Short mmCIF file of C-alpha atoms in Angstrom, two decimals:
data_model
loop_
_atom_site.label_atom_id
_atom_site.label_comp_id
_atom_site.label_asym_id
_atom_site.label_seq_id
_atom_site.Cartn_x
_atom_site.Cartn_y
_atom_site.Cartn_z
CA ASP H 1 209.08 59.12 -174.45
CA GLY H 2 210.31 58.85 -170.90
CA GLY H 3 210.08 55.59 -169.07
CA ILE H 4 211.81 52.68 -167.38
CA THR H 5 213.60 49.97 -169.31
CA GLN H 6 214.16 46.59 -167.71
CA SER H 7 216.22 43.85 -169.26
CA PRO H 8 216.15 41.03 -169.93
CA LYS H 9 212.44 40.26 -170.14
CA TYR H 10 213.07 36.59 -169.30
CA LEU H 11 216.04 35.19 -167.40
CA PHE H 12 216.97 31.66 -166.44
CA ARG H 13 219.34 30.98 -163.59
CA LYS H 14 221.10 27.81 -162.59
CA GLU H 15 221.41 26.87 -158.96
CA GLY H 16 224.33 28.68 -157.32
CA GLN H 17 224.60 31.42 -159.93
CA ASN H 18 224.39 35.16 -159.41
CA VAL H 19 222.39 37.09 -161.98
CA THR H 20 221.95 40.82 -162.51
CA LEU H 21 218.74 42.48 -163.64
CA SER H 22 219.07 45.82 -165.37
CA CYS H 23 216.89 48.88 -164.74
CA GLU H 24 217.37 52.21 -166.52
CA GLN H 25 215.12 55.29 -166.36
CA ASN H 26 215.13 58.53 -168.31
CA LEU H 27 212.48 60.27 -166.23
CA ASN H 28 214.98 62.17 -164.11
CA HIS H 29 213.40 60.64 -161.00
CA ASP H 30 215.40 60.64 -157.79
CA ALA H 31 213.85 57.56 -156.20
CA MET H 32 214.10 54.04 -157.61
CA TYR H 33 212.75 50.75 -156.28
CA TRP H 34 212.88 47.01 -156.80
CA TYR H 35 209.82 44.89 -156.11
CA ARG H 36 209.28 41.16 -156.24
CA GLN H 37 205.93 39.68 -157.23
CA ASP H 38 205.04 36.02 -156.77
CA PRO H 39 202.10 34.43 -158.62
CA GLY H 40 198.77 35.71 -157.39
CA GLN H 41 200.40 37.92 -154.80
CA GLY H 42 201.13 41.56 -154.22
CA LEU H 43 204.37 43.45 -154.55
CA ARG H 44 207.06 43.20 -151.92
CA LEU H 45 209.86 45.74 -151.62
CA ILE H 46 213.42 44.44 -152.00
CA TYR H 47 215.55 47.60 -152.05
CA TYR H 48 215.09 51.29 -152.72
CA SER H 49 217.29 54.28 -153.37
CA GLN H 50 216.41 57.93 -152.96
CA ILE H 51 219.70 59.41 -154.16
CA VAL H 52 222.83 58.32 -155.98
CA ASN H 53 225.27 56.21 -153.95
CA ASP H 54 222.68 55.53 -151.26
CA PHE H 55 220.13 52.74 -150.88
CA GLN H 56 218.11 51.03 -148.17
CA LYS H 57 216.85 47.51 -147.59
CA GLY H 58 213.21 46.79 -148.03
CA ASP H 59 211.16 44.03 -146.47
CA ILE H 60 212.82 41.11 -148.29
CA ALA H 61 216.42 42.20 -149.00
CA GLU H 62 218.13 38.95 -147.99
CA GLY H 63 219.86 37.31 -150.94
CA TYR H 64 219.76 40.47 -153.08
CA SER H 65 222.16 43.36 -153.65
CA VAL H 66 221.92 46.67 -155.51
CA SER H 67 224.02 49.64 -156.54
CA ARG H 68 223.16 53.22 -157.50
CA GLU H 69 226.21 54.74 -159.18
CA LYS H 70 224.16 56.83 -161.59
CA LYS H 71 220.78 58.51 -161.20
CA GLU H 72 219.47 56.67 -164.25
CA SER H 73 220.50 53.16 -163.27
CA PHE H 74 219.57 50.81 -160.42
CA PRO H 75 220.66 47.21 -161.15
CA LEU H 76 219.59 44.32 -158.93
CA THR H 77 221.77 41.27 -158.35
CA VAL H 78 220.07 38.08 -157.26
CA THR H 79 222.74 36.13 -155.44
CA SER H 80 223.07 32.41 -154.81
CA ALA H 81 222.03 33.16 -151.22
CA GLN H 82 218.49 33.80 -152.41
CA LYS H 83 216.99 30.34 -152.04
CA ASN H 84 213.75 30.88 -153.93
CA PRO H 85 214.42 33.49 -156.61
CA THR H 86 211.81 32.41 -159.16
CA ALA H 87 209.50 35.43 -159.43
CA PHE H 88 208.51 38.48 -161.47
CA TYR H 89 210.80 41.43 -160.68
CA LEU H 90 209.61 44.97 -161.17
CA CYS H 91 211.70 48.12 -161.12
CA ALA H 92 209.95 51.39 -160.39
CA SER H 93 210.77 55.04 -160.00
CA ARG H 94 209.14 58.06 -158.47
CA ARG H 95 209.96 61.75 -158.37
CA GLY H 96 210.54 61.51 -154.65
CA GLN H 97 209.56 59.69 -151.52
CA GLY H 98 206.36 61.04 -150.09
CA GLU H 99 205.67 63.31 -153.05
CA ASN H 100 202.25 63.44 -154.60
CA TYR H 101 203.14 61.38 -157.62
CA GLY H 102 202.62 57.75 -158.38
CA TYR H 103 205.15 55.08 -159.20
CA THR H 104 206.19 54.39 -162.76
CA PHE H 105 207.04 50.75 -163.41
CA GLY H 106 209.20 48.99 -165.93
CA SER H 107 207.84 46.04 -167.89
CA GLY H 108 209.47 43.54 -165.54
CA THR H 109 211.89 40.63 -165.66
CA ARG H 110 210.63 37.11 -165.15
CA LEU H 111 213.36 35.07 -163.45
CA THR H 112 213.22 31.28 -163.38
CA VAL H 113 215.60 28.89 -161.64
CA VAL H 114 216.39 25.85 -163.73
CA GLN X 1 201.39 47.04 -142.27
CA GLN X 2 200.20 45.87 -145.66
CA PRO X 3 196.74 47.28 -146.41
CA VAL X 4 193.98 44.76 -146.87
CA GLN X 5 191.82 44.79 -149.98
CA SER X 6 188.35 43.38 -150.45
CA PRO X 7 187.00 41.57 -152.26
CA GLN X 8 189.86 39.31 -153.32
CA ALA X 9 188.19 38.63 -156.65
CA VAL X 10 185.14 39.78 -158.54
CA ILE X 11 183.55 38.83 -161.85
CA LEU X 12 181.35 41.33 -163.65
CA ARG X 13 179.36 41.48 -166.83
CA GLU X 14 180.03 44.41 -169.14
CA GLY X 15 178.15 47.46 -167.95
CA GLU X 16 178.00 46.44 -164.30
CA ASP X 17 179.56 48.42 -161.47
CA ALA X 18 182.15 47.35 -158.90
CA VAL X 19 183.66 48.68 -155.70
CA ILE X 20 187.07 47.69 -154.36
CA ASN X 21 188.01 48.57 -150.81
CA CYS X 22 191.41 49.17 -149.24
CA SER X 23 191.74 49.28 -145.45
CA SER X 24 194.66 50.24 -143.25
CA SER X 25 195.34 49.72 -139.58
CA LYS X 26 197.42 52.92 -139.41
CA ALA X 27 196.71 56.56 -140.13
CA LEU X 28 197.21 57.31 -143.79
CA TYR X 29 198.94 60.13 -145.62
CA SER X 30 198.01 59.00 -149.10
CA VAL X 31 196.46 56.16 -151.06
CA HIS X 32 197.45 55.12 -154.57
CA TRP X 33 195.53 52.92 -156.98
CA TYR X 34 197.12 50.79 -159.73
CA ARG X 35 195.86 48.31 -162.31
CA GLN X 36 197.98 45.39 -163.51
CA LYS X 37 197.09 43.26 -166.49
CA HIS X 38 198.35 39.70 -166.57
CA GLY X 39 202.11 39.52 -167.15
CA GLU X 40 202.47 43.29 -167.36
CA ALA X 41 203.64 46.05 -165.07
CA PRO X 42 201.20 47.90 -162.79
CA VAL X 43 199.89 51.16 -164.19
CA PHE X 44 199.24 54.16 -161.95
CA LEU X 45 195.59 55.22 -161.87
CA MET X 46 195.38 57.93 -159.22
CA ILE X 47 196.58 59.19 -155.86
CA LEU X 48 194.43 60.55 -153.04
CA LEU X 49 195.80 62.61 -150.18
CA LYS X 50 194.70 62.88 -146.57
CA GLY X 51 192.05 65.44 -145.95
CA GLY X 52 189.30 63.39 -147.51
CA GLU X 53 189.37 63.42 -151.21
CA GLN X 54 187.57 62.09 -154.21
CA LYS X 55 189.02 61.76 -157.64
CA GLY X 56 188.02 60.28 -160.91
CA HIS X 57 188.52 60.12 -164.59
CA ASP X 58 186.32 58.50 -167.17
CA LYS X 59 184.28 55.87 -165.31
CA ILE X 60 186.85 55.10 -162.61
CA SER X 61 186.84 57.12 -159.41
CA ALA X 62 188.02 56.76 -155.83
CA SER X 63 187.37 58.16 -152.39
CA PHE X 64 189.54 58.45 -149.30
CA ASN X 65 187.96 58.28 -145.86
CA GLU X 66 190.67 59.52 -143.53
CA LYS X 67 188.68 58.79 -140.37
CA LYS X 68 188.05 55.17 -141.32
CA GLN X 69 191.59 54.80 -142.73
CA GLN X 70 190.26 53.36 -145.93
CA SER X 71 189.84 54.08 -149.60
CA SER X 72 187.40 52.76 -152.18
CA LEU X 73 187.80 52.45 -155.93
CA TYR X 74 184.60 52.69 -158.00
CA LEU X 75 184.33 51.27 -161.50
CA THR X 76 181.09 52.13 -163.23
CA ALA X 77 179.67 50.70 -166.44
CA SER X 78 182.59 48.30 -166.63
CA GLN X 79 184.27 47.53 -169.92
CA LEU X 80 186.24 44.45 -170.96
CA SER X 81 189.42 46.54 -170.78
CA TYR X 82 188.91 47.02 -167.04
CA SER X 83 189.92 43.41 -166.38
CA GLY X 84 193.07 43.01 -164.33
CA THR X 85 194.33 43.06 -160.78
CA TYR X 86 193.84 46.27 -158.85
CA PHE X 87 196.26 47.23 -156.11
CA CYS X 88 196.02 49.99 -153.60
CA GLY X 89 199.18 51.40 -152.05
CA THR X 90 199.39 53.32 -148.83
CA GLU X 91 201.74 55.83 -147.28
CA TYR X 92 201.50 56.42 -143.56
CA LEU X 93 201.51 59.60 -141.51
CA SER X 94 203.99 58.09 -139.04
CA SER X 95 206.62 57.20 -141.64
CA ASN X 96 207.41 57.59 -145.31
CA GLN X 97 207.07 53.88 -145.94
CA PHE X 98 204.83 52.65 -148.71
CA TYR X 99 203.03 49.31 -148.94
CA PHE X 100 201.05 47.73 -151.71
CA GLY X 101 197.80 45.99 -150.86
CA THR X 102 196.91 42.35 -151.32
CA GLY X 103 195.27 42.93 -154.71
CA THR X 104 191.78 42.42 -156.17
CA SER X 105 191.34 40.39 -159.32
CA LEU X 106 188.60 41.87 -161.50
CA THR X 107 187.28 40.03 -164.55
CA VAL X 108 184.78 41.61 -166.91
CA ILE X 109 182.93 39.18 -169.17
CA PRO X 110 180.73 39.95 -172.19
#
């Protein structure tokens, strides 16, 4: 079955560390996204990519970085510059921006700063 | 630019109906609806396009009022499995940006 795989499910980060969250999809979707969700709140866009080797900042990109070297993969690095990284991170994909299809989400990574 | 949902939370008994609204301040191209259960990823329910549309499957349906720039999600004869947080998402005519709404927590009790 096609879908999005995020790993790890839970991640603990020490102050000052960079951590990388993995996102892989086998849906052959062009567009991929990273969202952050804080408790009781909606989803906020961190970064998105519509094609390989190209990505754009979302509304809350500061302290995060991404790469898109392969169509299937869109890893997110949470850097030490992100001062409040504890959150639920969701990776999503879509056939294309503006197309009449919904987003498919991965199962998420819960990141906690210890 | 984030669409506003109402109500913020609702509690229903099994079998009761509910309506969740999603309002935008900008002209809409499309509206999505998603349901998220606690600790899980959002699941796509449906998409409605401009031009005034209604969609539905099973006992969950939605409408899109282009003139009012709003959409409503209708849940009829609610079941326990309907519990979760419902999000709308909007795409605008003026840009290809997409924003998720503020969310509506729906709890169905026996």
